[in-house]
mmCIF file of C-alpha atoms in Angstrom:
data_model
loop_
_atom_site.group_PDB
_atom_site.id
_atom_site.type_symbol
_atom_site.label_atom_id
_atom_site.label_comp_id
_atom_site.label_asym_id
_atom_site.label_seq_id
_atom_site.Cartn_x
_atom_site.Cartn_y
_atom_site.Cartn_z
ATOM 1 C CA MET A 1207 -20.635 -6.970 -23.197
ATOM 2 C CA ARG A 1208 -18.547 -7.932 -26.205
ATOM 3 C CA SER A 1209 -14.919 -8.558 -25.438
ATOM 4 C CA ASN A 1210 -13.768 -6.035 -28.043
ATOM 5 C CA PHE A 1211 -14.908 -3.232 -25.778
ATOM 6 C CA SER A 1212 -13.294 -4.596 -22.651
ATOM 7 C CA ARG A 1213 -10.312 -2.816 -21.465
ATOM 8 C CA ARG A 1214 -7.004 -3.922 -20.843
ATOM 9 C CA ARG A 1215 -4.687 -5.893 -21.727
ATOM 10 C CA LEU A 1216 -1.468 -3.508 -22.890
ATOM 11 C CA LEU A 1217 4.214 1.769 -24.361
ATOM 12 C CA THR A 1218 6.818 3.455 -24.509
ATOM 13 C CA THR A 1219 9.813 4.640 -22.952
ATOM 14 C CA GLY A 1220 13.108 5.064 -24.306
ATOM 15 C CA ALA A 1221 15.927 4.915 -21.902
ATOM 16 C CA GLY A 1222 18.277 7.839 -22.406
ATOM 17 C CA VAL A 1223 21.784 7.037 -23.563
ATOM 18 C CA ALA A 1224 24.691 8.851 -22.026
ATOM 19 C CA LEU A 1225 27.191 10.477 -24.372
ATOM 20 C CA GLY A 1226 30.943 10.839 -24.557
ATOM 21 C CA GLY A 1227 33.087 10.028 -21.546
ATOM 22 C CA ALA A 1228 30.066 9.438 -19.336
ATOM 23 C CA ALA A 1229 29.061 6.556 -21.566
ATOM 24 C CA ALA A 1230 32.455 4.962 -21.223
ATOM 25 C CA VAL A 1231 32.335 5.262 -17.434
ATOM 26 C CA ALA A 1232 28.825 3.785 -17.344
ATOM 27 C CA THR A 1233 29.886 0.892 -19.546
ATOM 28 C CA GLN A 1234 32.884 0.109 -17.362
ATOM 29 C CA SER A 1235 30.753 0.325 -14.216
ATOM 30 C CA THR A 1236 28.141 -2.033 -15.628
ATOM 31 C CA ALA A 1237 30.731 -4.507 -16.782
ATOM 32 C CA SER A 1238 32.443 -4.548 -13.389
ATOM 33 C CA ALA A 1239 29.099 -5.146 -11.695
ATOM 34 C CA ALA A 1240 28.339 -8.225 -13.786
ATOM 35 C CA PRO A 1241 28.926 -11.581 -12.129
ATOM 36 C CA ALA A 1242 31.942 -13.553 -13.252
ATOM 37 C CA GLY A 1243 31.123 -15.607 -16.302
ATOM 38 C CA GLY A 1244 27.688 -14.001 -16.481
ATOM 39 C CA THR A 1245 25.969 -11.473 -18.682
ATOM 40 C CA SER A 1246 26.091 -7.750 -17.991
ATOM 41 C CA LEU A 1247 22.885 -5.957 -17.089
ATOM 42 C CA THR A 1248 22.692 -4.299 -20.494
ATOM 43 C CA GLY A 1249 23.594 -7.543 -22.250
ATOM 44 C CA VAL A 1250 20.703 -9.777 -21.164
ATOM 45 C CA ARG A 1251 20.271 -12.385 -23.861
ATOM 46 C CA GLU A 1252 16.961 -13.133 -25.515
ATOM 47 C CA GLU A 1253 15.345 -16.411 -24.458
ATOM 48 C CA THR A 1254 16.190 -19.366 -26.721
ATOM 49 C CA ARG A 1255 14.242 -22.142 -25.012
ATOM 50 C CA SER A 1256 10.994 -23.334 -26.552
ATOM 51 C CA LEU A 1257 7.630 -22.930 -24.851
ATOM 52 C CA ASP A 1258 7.631 -26.658 -24.130
ATOM 53 C CA GLU A 1259 11.028 -26.430 -22.429
ATOM 54 C CA LEU A 1260 9.878 -23.430 -20.397
ATOM 55 C CA TYR A 1261 6.706 -25.324 -19.505
ATOM 56 C CA GLU A 1262 8.722 -28.223 -18.105
ATOM 57 C CA ALA A 1263 10.770 -25.799 -16.018
ATOM 58 C CA ALA A 1264 7.585 -24.215 -14.656
ATOM 59 C CA ILE A 1265 6.192 -27.630 -13.706
ATOM 60 C CA ALA A 1266 9.434 -28.560 -11.947
ATOM 61 C CA GLU A 1267 9.301 -25.267 -10.044
ATOM 62 C CA GLY A 1268 5.916 -26.119 -8.553
ATOM 63 C CA GLY A 1269 3.370 -25.504 -11.284
ATOM 64 C CA ARG A 1270 1.884 -22.191 -10.166
ATOM 65 C CA LEU A 1271 1.752 -18.620 -11.484
ATOM 66 C CA VAL A 1272 0.151 -15.499 -10.014
ATOM 67 C CA LEU A 1273 -0.602 -12.579 -12.336
ATOM 68 C CA TYR A 1274 -1.770 -9.136 -11.262
ATOM 69 C CA GLN A 1275 -3.618 -7.808 -14.310
ATOM 70 C CA GLY A 1276 -4.881 -4.259 -14.680
ATOM 71 C CA GLY A 1277 -8.528 -4.151 -15.651
ATOM 72 C CA ASP A 1278 -12.112 -3.350 -14.745
ATOM 73 C CA VAL A 1279 -13.902 -6.634 -14.057
ATOM 74 C CA ASP A 1280 -12.772 -10.185 -13.324
ATOM 75 C CA SER A 1281 -14.284 -11.538 -16.537
ATOM 76 C CA GLN A 1282 -11.622 -9.676 -18.509
ATOM 77 C CA ALA A 1283 -9.158 -12.387 -17.466
ATOM 78 C CA ALA A 1284 -11.436 -15.212 -18.623
ATOM 79 C CA GLY A 1285 -9.819 -15.459 -22.042
ATOM 80 C CA VAL A 1286 -6.270 -15.712 -20.758
ATOM 81 C CA ARG A 1287 -7.283 -18.215 -18.079
ATOM 82 C CA THR A 1288 -8.969 -20.469 -20.640
ATOM 83 C CA ALA A 1289 -6.170 -20.266 -23.195
ATOM 84 C CA TRP A 1290 -3.500 -20.839 -20.544
ATOM 85 C CA ALA A 1291 -5.279 -23.864 -19.073
ATOM 86 C CA ALA A 1292 -5.613 -25.415 -22.528
ATOM 87 C CA ARG A 1293 -1.931 -24.873 -23.380
ATOM 88 C CA PHE A 1294 -0.313 -25.409 -19.954
ATOM 89 C CA PRO A 1295 -2.692 -27.537 -17.855
ATOM 90 C CA LYS A 1296 -0.041 -28.491 -15.291
ATOM 91 C CA VAL A 1297 0.713 -24.912 -14.293
ATOM 92 C CA GLU A 1298 -2.097 -23.259 -12.343
ATOM 93 C CA LEU A 1299 -2.696 -19.629 -13.282
ATOM 94 C CA THR A 1300 -4.215 -17.234 -10.755
ATOM 95 C CA ALA A 1301 -5.086 -13.999 -12.561
ATOM 96 C CA VAL A 1302 -6.243 -11.160 -10.299
ATOM 97 C CA VAL A 1303 -7.955 -8.229 -12.043
ATOM 98 C CA ASP A 1304 -8.054 -4.807 -10.401
ATOM 99 C CA TYR A 1305 -7.437 -1.183 -11.309
ATOM 100 C CA SER A 1306 -3.722 -0.739 -12.004
ATOM 101 C CA LYS A 1307 -3.611 2.164 -9.533
ATOM 102 C CA TYR A 1308 -4.511 -0.286 -6.755
ATOM 103 C CA HIS A 1309 -2.334 -3.159 -7.966
ATOM 104 C CA ASP A 1310 0.814 -1.027 -8.050
ATOM 105 C CA VAL A 1311 0.562 0.265 -4.467
ATOM 106 C CA ARG A 1312 -0.535 -3.207 -3.383
ATOM 107 C CA VAL A 1313 2.727 -4.589 -4.771
ATOM 108 C CA ASP A 1314 4.704 -1.800 -3.091
ATOM 109 C CA ASN A 1315 3.086 -2.627 0.240
ATOM 110 C CA GLN A 1316 3.641 -6.352 -0.177
ATOM 111 C CA LEU A 1317 7.314 -5.786 -0.942
ATOM 112 C CA ALA A 1318 7.641 -3.502 2.065
ATOM 113 C CA THR A 1319 6.050 -6.096 4.361
ATOM 114 C CA GLY A 1320 7.695 -9.193 2.883
ATOM 115 C CA THR A 1321 4.375 -10.635 1.696
ATOM 116 C CA LEU A 1322 4.693 -10.518 -2.113
ATOM 117 C CA VAL A 1323 1.966 -12.434 -3.957
ATOM 118 C CA PRO A 1324 2.283 -11.895 -7.744
ATOM 119 C CA ASP A 1325 5.008 -13.164 -10.022
ATOM 120 C CA VAL A 1326 4.036 -10.986 -12.987
ATOM 121 C CA VAL A 1327 2.559 -7.478 -12.990
ATOM 122 C CA GLN A 1328 0.740 -6.371 -16.158
ATOM 123 C CA LEU A 1329 -0.477 -2.825 -15.657
ATOM 124 C CA GLN A 1330 -1.514 0.489 -17.201
ATOM 125 C CA THR A 1331 0.517 2.508 -14.668
ATOM 126 C CA LEU A 1332 3.503 2.757 -16.991
ATOM 127 C CA GLN A 1333 5.466 4.997 -14.619
ATOM 128 C CA ASP A 1334 5.691 2.195 -12.068
ATOM 129 C CA PHE A 1335 7.827 0.079 -14.370
ATOM 130 C CA THR A 1336 10.478 2.755 -14.791
ATOM 131 C CA ARG A 1337 10.413 3.378 -11.035
ATOM 132 C CA TRP A 1338 10.582 -0.299 -10.137
ATOM 133 C CA LYS A 1339 13.498 -0.678 -12.530
ATOM 134 C CA ARG A 1340 15.370 2.168 -10.822
ATOM 135 C CA GLU A 1341 14.660 0.569 -7.459
ATOM 136 C CA GLY A 1342 15.981 -2.798 -8.623
ATOM 137 C CA LYS A 1343 12.672 -4.613 -8.100
ATOM 138 C CA LEU A 1344 12.302 -6.116 -11.581
ATOM 139 C CA LEU A 1345 13.978 -9.170 -13.057
ATOM 140 C CA ARG A 1346 15.768 -8.220 -16.261
ATOM 141 C CA TYR A 1347 14.638 -10.743 -18.809
ATOM 142 C CA LYS A 1348 14.090 -10.789 -22.566
ATOM 143 C CA PRO A 1349 11.513 -13.331 -23.752
ATOM 144 C CA ALA A 1350 11.747 -14.880 -27.205
ATOM 145 C CA GLY A 1351 10.669 -12.327 -29.783
ATOM 146 C CA PHE A 1352 11.879 -9.399 -27.662
ATOM 147 C CA SER A 1353 14.083 -8.138 -30.507
ATOM 148 C CA LYS A 1354 10.966 -7.893 -32.706
ATOM 149 C CA VAL A 1355 8.994 -5.782 -30.241
ATOM 150 C CA HIS A 1356 8.556 -2.161 -31.355
ATOM 151 C CA LYS A 1357 11.312 -0.107 -29.724
ATOM 152 C CA GLY A 1358 8.825 2.096 -27.890
ATOM 153 C CA PHE A 1359 7.168 -0.920 -26.308
ATOM 154 C CA LYS A 1360 10.109 -2.357 -24.360
ATOM 155 C CA ASP A 1361 12.844 -1.490 -21.927
ATOM 156 C CA PRO A 1362 16.221 -1.918 -23.667
ATOM 157 C CA ASP A 1363 17.623 -3.780 -20.654
ATOM 158 C CA GLY A 1364 14.693 -6.206 -20.494
ATOM 159 C CA ALA A 1365 13.216 -4.899 -17.237
ATOM 160 C CA TRP A 1366 9.760 -4.863 -18.848
ATOM 161 C CA THR A 1367 8.061 -5.332 -22.184
ATOM 162 C CA ALA A 1368 4.608 -4.490 -23.466
ATOM 163 C CA LEU A 1369 2.588 -7.593 -24.310
ATOM 164 C CA MET A 1370 -0.463 -6.014 -25.937
ATOM 165 C CA VAL A 1371 -1.791 -2.796 -27.413
ATOM 166 C CA ILE A 1372 -4.766 -1.010 -25.897
ATOM 167 C CA ALA A 1373 -6.463 1.979 -27.512
ATOM 168 C CA PHE A 1374 -9.132 4.353 -26.177
ATOM 169 C CA SER A 1375 -11.534 6.493 -28.171
ATOM 170 C CA PHE A 1376 -15.299 6.918 -28.411
ATOM 171 C CA MET A 1377 -17.884 4.581 -29.931
ATOM 172 C CA TYR A 1378 -21.490 4.802 -31.026
ATOM 173 C CA ASP A 1379 -24.506 2.686 -31.798
ATOM 174 C CA ILE A 1380 -24.704 2.634 -35.594
ATOM 175 C CA GLN A 1381 -28.465 2.539 -35.851
ATOM 176 C CA GLY A 1382 -29.013 5.032 -33.043
ATOM 177 C CA ALA A 1383 -26.514 7.561 -34.403
ATOM 178 C CA GLY A 1384 -27.904 7.362 -37.925
ATOM 179 C CA ALA A 1385 -26.383 8.859 -41.053
ATOM 180 C CA ASP A 1386 -24.917 11.887 -39.250
ATOM 181 C CA ALA A 1387 -22.858 9.896 -36.737
ATOM 182 C CA PRO A 1388 -20.019 11.667 -34.888
ATOM 183 C CA LYS A 1389 -16.657 11.482 -36.638
ATOM 184 C CA THR A 1390 -14.539 13.284 -34.026
ATOM 185 C CA ALA A 1391 -14.888 14.214 -30.372
ATOM 186 C CA LEU A 1392 -15.736 17.730 -31.526
ATOM 187 C CA ASP A 1393 -19.024 16.335 -32.837
ATOM 188 C CA LEU A 1394 -19.961 15.083 -29.357
ATOM 189 C CA ILE A 1395 -21.047 18.557 -28.242
ATOM 190 C CA ASP A 1396 -23.816 18.653 -30.849
ATOM 191 C CA PRO A 1397 -27.003 19.377 -28.849
ATOM 192 C CA ARG A 1398 -28.722 16.303 -30.274
ATOM 193 C CA TRP A 1399 -26.410 14.090 -28.172
ATOM 194 C CA LYS A 1400 -27.493 15.642 -24.895
ATOM 195 C CA GLY A 1401 -28.343 12.857 -22.467
ATOM 196 C CA ALA A 1402 -27.152 10.205 -24.952
ATOM 197 C CA ILE A 1403 -23.518 9.809 -23.847
ATOM 198 C CA ALA A 1404 -21.893 7.405 -21.371
ATOM 199 C CA SER A 1405 -18.291 7.835 -20.250
ATOM 200 C CA SER A 1406 -15.811 6.428 -17.788
ATOM 201 C CA TYR A 1407 -14.506 9.014 -15.324
ATOM 202 C CA PRO A 1408 -11.380 10.819 -16.552
ATOM 203 C CA ASN A 1409 -10.614 11.717 -12.933
ATOM 204 C CA ASP A 1410 -10.619 8.018 -11.977
ATOM 205 C CA ASP A 1411 -8.531 6.440 -14.749
ATOM 206 C CA ASP A 1412 -5.303 7.945 -16.056
ATOM 207 C CA ALA A 1413 -5.688 6.629 -19.616
ATOM 208 C CA VAL A 1414 -9.162 8.143 -19.884
ATOM 209 C CA LEU A 1415 -7.723 11.290 -18.331
ATOM 210 C CA TYR A 1416 -5.100 11.420 -21.087
ATOM 211 C CA LEU A 1417 -7.791 10.968 -23.740
ATOM 212 C CA TYR A 1418 -9.773 13.898 -22.310
ATOM 213 C CA HIS A 1419 -6.548 15.889 -22.005
ATOM 214 C CA LEU A 1420 -5.962 15.358 -25.737
ATOM 215 C CA TYR A 1421 -9.507 16.474 -26.452
ATOM 216 C CA GLN A 1422 -9.006 19.577 -24.325
ATOM 217 C CA GLN A 1423 -5.697 20.400 -26.009
ATOM 218 C CA ARG A 1424 -7.236 20.043 -29.459
ATOM 219 C CA TYR A 1425 -10.612 21.723 -28.854
ATOM 220 C CA GLY A 1426 -10.076 23.910 -25.774
ATOM 221 C CA TRP A 1427 -11.654 24.158 -22.316
ATOM 222 C CA ASP A 1428 -14.773 25.513 -23.965
ATOM 223 C CA TRP A 1429 -15.286 22.050 -25.447
ATOM 224 C CA VAL A 1430 -15.009 20.527 -21.966
ATOM 225 C CA ALA A 1431 -17.664 22.920 -20.640
ATOM 226 C CA LYS A 1432 -19.992 22.174 -23.544
ATOM 227 C CA PHE A 1433 -19.404 18.424 -23.142
ATOM 228 C CA ALA A 1434 -20.321 18.675 -19.449
ATOM 229 C CA ALA A 1435 -23.522 20.446 -20.498
ATOM 230 C CA GLN A 1436 -24.426 17.332 -22.505
ATOM 231 C CA GLN A 1437 -25.047 15.643 -19.149
ATOM 232 C CA PRO A 1438 -22.944 12.533 -19.858
ATOM 233 C CA GLN A 1439 -23.489 9.528 -17.626
ATOM 234 C CA PHE A 1440 -20.193 8.861 -15.843
ATOM 235 C CA ALA A 1441 -19.310 5.516 -14.234
ATOM 236 C CA ARG A 1442 -16.249 3.745 -12.856
ATOM 237 C CA GLY A 1443 -14.572 1.252 -15.155
ATOM 238 C CA THR A 1444 -13.593 1.695 -18.781
ATOM 239 C CA ASN A 1445 -15.824 -1.238 -19.666
ATOM 240 C CA THR A 1446 -18.894 0.861 -18.831
ATOM 241 C CA PRO A 1447 -19.124 3.050 -21.965
ATOM 242 C CA GLY A 1448 -19.169 -0.013 -24.205
ATOM 243 C CA ALA A 1449 -21.629 -1.748 -21.908
ATOM 244 C CA ALA A 1450 -23.996 1.241 -22.086
ATOM 245 C CA VAL A 1451 -23.848 1.421 -25.876
ATOM 246 C CA ASN A 1452 -24.078 -2.333 -26.410
ATOM 247 C CA GLY A 1453 -26.915 -2.487 -23.913
ATOM 248 C CA GLY A 1454 -28.886 0.174 -25.742
ATOM 249 C CA THR A 1455 -29.089 2.631 -22.830
ATOM 250 C CA LYS A 1456 -26.816 5.225 -24.513
ATOM 251 C CA THR A 1457 -25.978 6.039 -28.120
ATOM 252 C CA ILE A 1458 -22.373 7.129 -27.556
ATOM 253 C CA GLY A 1459 -19.641 5.861 -25.226
ATOM 254 C CA VAL A 1460 -16.409 7.731 -24.430
ATOM 255 C CA GLY A 1461 -13.255 6.315 -22.882
ATOM 256 C CA GLY A 1462 -13.476 2.644 -23.861
ATOM 257 C CA SER A 1463 -11.163 0.317 -25.749
ATOM 258 C CA GLY A 1464 -11.354 -1.120 -29.239
ATOM 259 C CA SER A 1465 -9.810 -0.896 -32.708
ATOM 260 C CA LEU A 1466 -10.747 -0.251 -36.298
ATOM 261 C CA LEU A 1467 -11.298 -3.978 -36.771
ATOM 262 C CA SER A 1468 -13.079 -4.818 -33.533
ATOM 263 C CA SER A 1469 -16.256 -2.839 -34.040
ATOM 264 C CA SER A 1470 -19.332 -5.062 -34.019
ATOM 265 C CA SER A 1471 -22.109 -5.024 -36.600
ATOM 266 C CA THR A 1472 -24.095 -2.684 -34.344
ATOM 267 C CA VAL A 1473 -21.394 -0.554 -32.655
ATOM 268 C CA LYS A 1474 -18.587 1.420 -34.269
ATOM 269 C CA TRP A 1475 -15.404 2.274 -32.373
ATOM 270 C CA VAL A 1476 -13.970 5.454 -33.902
ATOM 271 C CA VAL A 1477 -10.435 6.253 -34.985
ATOM 272 C CA PRO A 1478 -10.687 9.882 -36.105
ATOM 273 C CA GLU A 1479 -8.856 11.081 -39.177
ATOM 274 C CA GLY A 1480 -6.209 13.773 -39.448
ATOM 275 C CA ASP A 1481 -5.079 15.442 -36.237
ATOM 276 C CA HIS A 1482 -8.241 14.629 -34.311
ATOM 277 C CA PRO A 1483 -6.991 12.555 -31.386
ATOM 278 C CA PHE A 1484 -7.465 9.149 -29.862
ATOM 279 C CA MET A 1485 -4.866 7.363 -27.738
ATOM 280 C CA ALA A 1486 -3.059 4.031 -27.547
ATOM 281 C CA TRP A 1487 -0.309 2.428 -25.511
ATOM 282 C CA GLY A 1488 1.472 -0.853 -24.879
ATOM 283 C CA GLN A 1489 0.348 -2.547 -21.662
ATOM 284 C CA ARG A 1490 3.608 -3.270 -19.857
ATOM 285 C CA ALA A 1491 4.436 -6.484 -18.034
ATOM 286 C CA ALA A 1492 7.369 -7.472 -15.861
ATOM 287 C CA ILE A 1493 8.614 -10.232 -13.589
ATOM 288 C CA LEU A 1494 9.239 -9.146 -10.021
ATOM 289 C CA LYS A 1495 12.730 -10.001 -8.836
ATOM 290 C CA LYS A 1496 11.343 -11.574 -5.646
ATOM 291 C CA ALA A 1497 8.719 -13.608 -7.500
ATOM 292 C CA ALA A 1498 8.085 -17.043 -6.010
ATOM 293 C CA HIS A 1499 7.619 -18.625 -9.448
ATOM 294 C CA PRO A 1500 10.132 -17.058 -11.876
ATOM 295 C CA ALA A 1501 10.124 -20.048 -14.259
ATOM 296 C CA ALA A 1502 6.339 -19.840 -14.664
ATOM 297 C CA ALA A 1503 6.612 -16.073 -15.045
ATOM 298 C CA LYS A 1504 9.100 -16.486 -17.888
ATOM 299 C CA LEU A 1505 6.772 -18.987 -19.528
ATOM 300 C CA TYR A 1506 3.937 -16.448 -19.355
ATOM 301 C CA LEU A 1507 5.925 -13.642 -20.985
ATOM 302 C CA ASN A 1508 7.178 -15.919 -23.750
ATOM 303 C CA TRP A 1509 3.688 -17.270 -24.409
ATOM 304 C CA GLN A 1510 2.042 -13.845 -24.570
ATOM 305 C CA LEU A 1511 4.760 -12.517 -26.866
ATOM 306 C CA SER A 1512 4.688 -15.574 -29.162
ATOM 307 C CA GLU A 1513 3.576 -15.129 -32.762
ATOM 308 C CA GLU A 1514 0.543 -17.324 -32.112
ATOM 309 C CA ARG A 1515 -0.740 -15.085 -29.325
ATOM 310 C CA GLN A 1516 0.194 -11.853 -31.077
ATOM 311 C CA LYS A 1517 -1.619 -12.891 -34.274
ATOM 312 C CA ALA A 1518 -4.758 -13.373 -32.186
ATOM 313 C CA ALA A 1519 -4.465 -9.866 -30.706
ATOM 314 C CA PHE A 1520 -7.901 -8.888 -29.498
ATOM 315 C CA ASN A 1521 -7.923 -5.467 -31.127
ATOM 316 C CA GLY A 1522 -6.054 -6.109 -34.370
ATOM 317 C CA TRP A 1523 -2.735 -4.598 -33.265
ATOM 318 C CA SER A 1524 0.461 -6.318 -32.142
ATOM 319 C CA VAL A 1525 3.416 -4.996 -30.155
ATOM 320 C CA ARG A 1526 5.716 -6.894 -32.551
ATOM 321 C CA THR A 1527 7.001 -5.352 -35.769
ATOM 322 C CA ASP A 1528 6.952 -8.699 -37.582
ATOM 323 C CA VAL A 1529 3.369 -9.676 -36.715
ATOM 324 C CA THR A 1530 0.357 -8.156 -38.454
ATOM 325 C CA PRO A 1531 -2.862 -9.610 -37.040
ATOM 326 C CA ASN A 1532 -4.762 -8.141 -40.002
ATOM 327 C CA PRO A 1533 -3.030 -6.860 -43.159
ATOM 328 C CA SER A 1534 -5.681 -4.183 -43.659
ATOM 329 C CA LEU A 1535 -4.744 -2.424 -40.411
ATOM 330 C CA LYS A 1536 -1.420 -0.589 -40.178
ATOM 331 C CA PRO A 1537 0.575 -0.761 -36.922
ATOM 332 C CA VAL A 1538 -0.681 1.505 -34.178
ATOM 333 C CA TRP A 1539 2.596 3.451 -34.041
ATOM 334 C CA GLU A 1540 1.896 4.592 -37.619
ATOM 335 C CA PHE A 1541 -1.151 6.564 -36.399
ATOM 336 C CA PRO A 1542 0.290 9.969 -35.371
ATOM 337 C CA ASN A 1543 -3.001 10.896 -33.703
ATOM 338 C CA ALA A 1544 -2.741 7.824 -31.406
ATOM 339 C CA HIS A 1545 -0.040 9.587 -29.363
ATOM 340 C CA VAL A 1546 1.723 6.345 -28.448
ATOM 341 C CA ASP A 1547 4.762 8.340 -27.274
ATOM 342 C CA GLY A 1548 2.689 10.872 -25.389
ATOM 343 C CA PHE A 1549 0.982 8.609 -22.875
ATOM 344 C CA PRO A 1550 4.156 7.215 -21.231
ATOM 345 C CA ALA A 1551 5.534 10.747 -20.827
ATOM 346 C CA PHE A 1552 2.175 11.872 -19.426
ATOM 347 C CA MET A 1553 2.188 9.062 -16.870
ATOM 348 C CA GLU A 1554 5.627 10.059 -15.640
ATOM 349 C CA ASP A 1555 4.454 13.619 -14.922
ATOM 350 C CA ARG A 1556 2.439 12.920 -11.783
ATOM 351 C CA ALA A 1557 2.015 16.583 -10.842
ATOM 352 C CA THR A 1558 0.263 17.316 -14.144
ATOM 353 C CA VAL A 1559 -1.840 14.162 -13.816
ATOM 354 C CA GLU A 1560 -3.082 15.133 -10.371
ATOM 355 C CA ARG A 1561 -3.776 18.717 -11.404
ATOM 356 C CA LEU A 1562 -5.811 17.577 -14.406
ATOM 357 C CA LYS A 1563 -7.793 15.106 -12.292
ATOM 358 C CA GLN A 1564 -8.913 17.868 -9.985
ATOM 359 C CA THR A 1565 -9.617 20.234 -12.865
ATOM 360 C CA PHE A 1566 -11.862 17.728 -14.620
ATOM 361 C CA SER A 1567 -13.581 17.135 -11.275
ATOM 362 C CA LEU A 1568 -14.615 20.793 -11.352
ATOM 363 C CA TYR A 1569 -16.343 20.190 -14.682
ATOM 364 C CA PHE A 1570 -17.714 16.668 -14.181
ATOM 365 C CA GLY A 1571 -17.969 16.232 -10.417
ATOM 366 C CA GLU A 1572 -16.234 13.880 -7.995
ATOM 367 C CA VAL A 1573 -15.943 10.180 -8.762
ATOM 368 C CA GLN A 1574 -18.960 8.279 -7.459
ATOM 369 C CA GLY A 1575 -19.495 4.563 -6.841
ATOM 370 C CA ALA A 1576 -17.537 1.512 -5.764
ATOM 371 C CA PRO A 1577 -14.690 0.261 -7.984
ATOM 372 C CA SER A 1578 -15.951 -2.075 -10.683
ATOM 373 C CA PRO A 1579 -13.622 -4.972 -9.711
ATOM 374 C CA GLY A 1580 -14.790 -4.759 -6.097
ATOM 375 C CA TRP A 1581 -12.553 -4.258 -3.070
ATOM 376 C CA LEU A 1582 -9.811 -6.897 -3.176
ATOM 377 C CA GLY A 1583 -7.770 -6.013 -0.104
ATOM 378 C CA LEU A 1584 -4.049 -6.367 0.487
ATOM 379 C CA HIS A 1585 -3.193 -9.878 -0.727
ATOM 380 C CA PRO A 1586 -5.594 -11.133 -3.440
ATOM 381 C CA GLY A 1587 -4.391 -14.283 -5.130
ATOM 382 C CA ALA A 1588 -2.430 -15.508 -2.116
#
């Protein structure tokens, strides 16, 4: 399958700011907690060392880095492994790909049992980063370029930053769809698409769930019922809709990643116009405070956030305000129907998420099949 339809790589939170006297108390408390001669928690300075200097520090530390990357199949880490090995050959990168909902609890369990494996976590489960920050499990660090990251894509204290943009919508085979191709999700309930649609399970992946939630909010539960009557082929893994369309087994795929620029000559990934929804977010990354290789972890964040890497963004969007991978494509936060602020809030509301999962199960059935990355156990990458 083409890499432009693979999922993950990479939103938004704004930390609330206390007002009036409470702000003064909080400021005094933070200042008193800072180590003598050090920097306060809210005053973490942006990295000034070059990538080469950070590379030398990572080599001196031991030359190893373990990344837990949210994704669907191991091959989705092939690009980062190759690019890293070419740029930093003396620092071994172990990138472990699994569903974010397994990586996050895996990290929790490892921390609870004193067996932590990863140095960097790069996940779709955005709510974990705010929780881990509250629990004091993340290293507050601002890589070079942090000040240029869109304000919705970073924690103001440097606990985490988004490294890449991911967007989900639907796609279709250009030749198979013909002249009357679907322009919005509303068009997907046209009877002629019955049996022609592949989708990842919304009750298995929270980002796909949010996409379907947006569809339901815009078109109603009647749309969901009519979509179910289309007999879509559901599968685990957000790579599967693109694989079905690229492979010629289905005409339309729902719940897969892409951008306006990443559509192939045979497949179009759709960004609907007006208030017809799609969704996008910044894939967050953070260094765990107990990481065994913090120098290598800092190198990784600086490298991924560098202008060179951001200009090569796989889907045409960057998390940085000063980097435009393609001048013809406006920043993702300028698409109101991308709901870049909505997904982080959605992920924090776990009661609503769970209720929607079960509701969509009533329409589409229970999730079937083994996870697409396989079963990785408790300590992959160790």
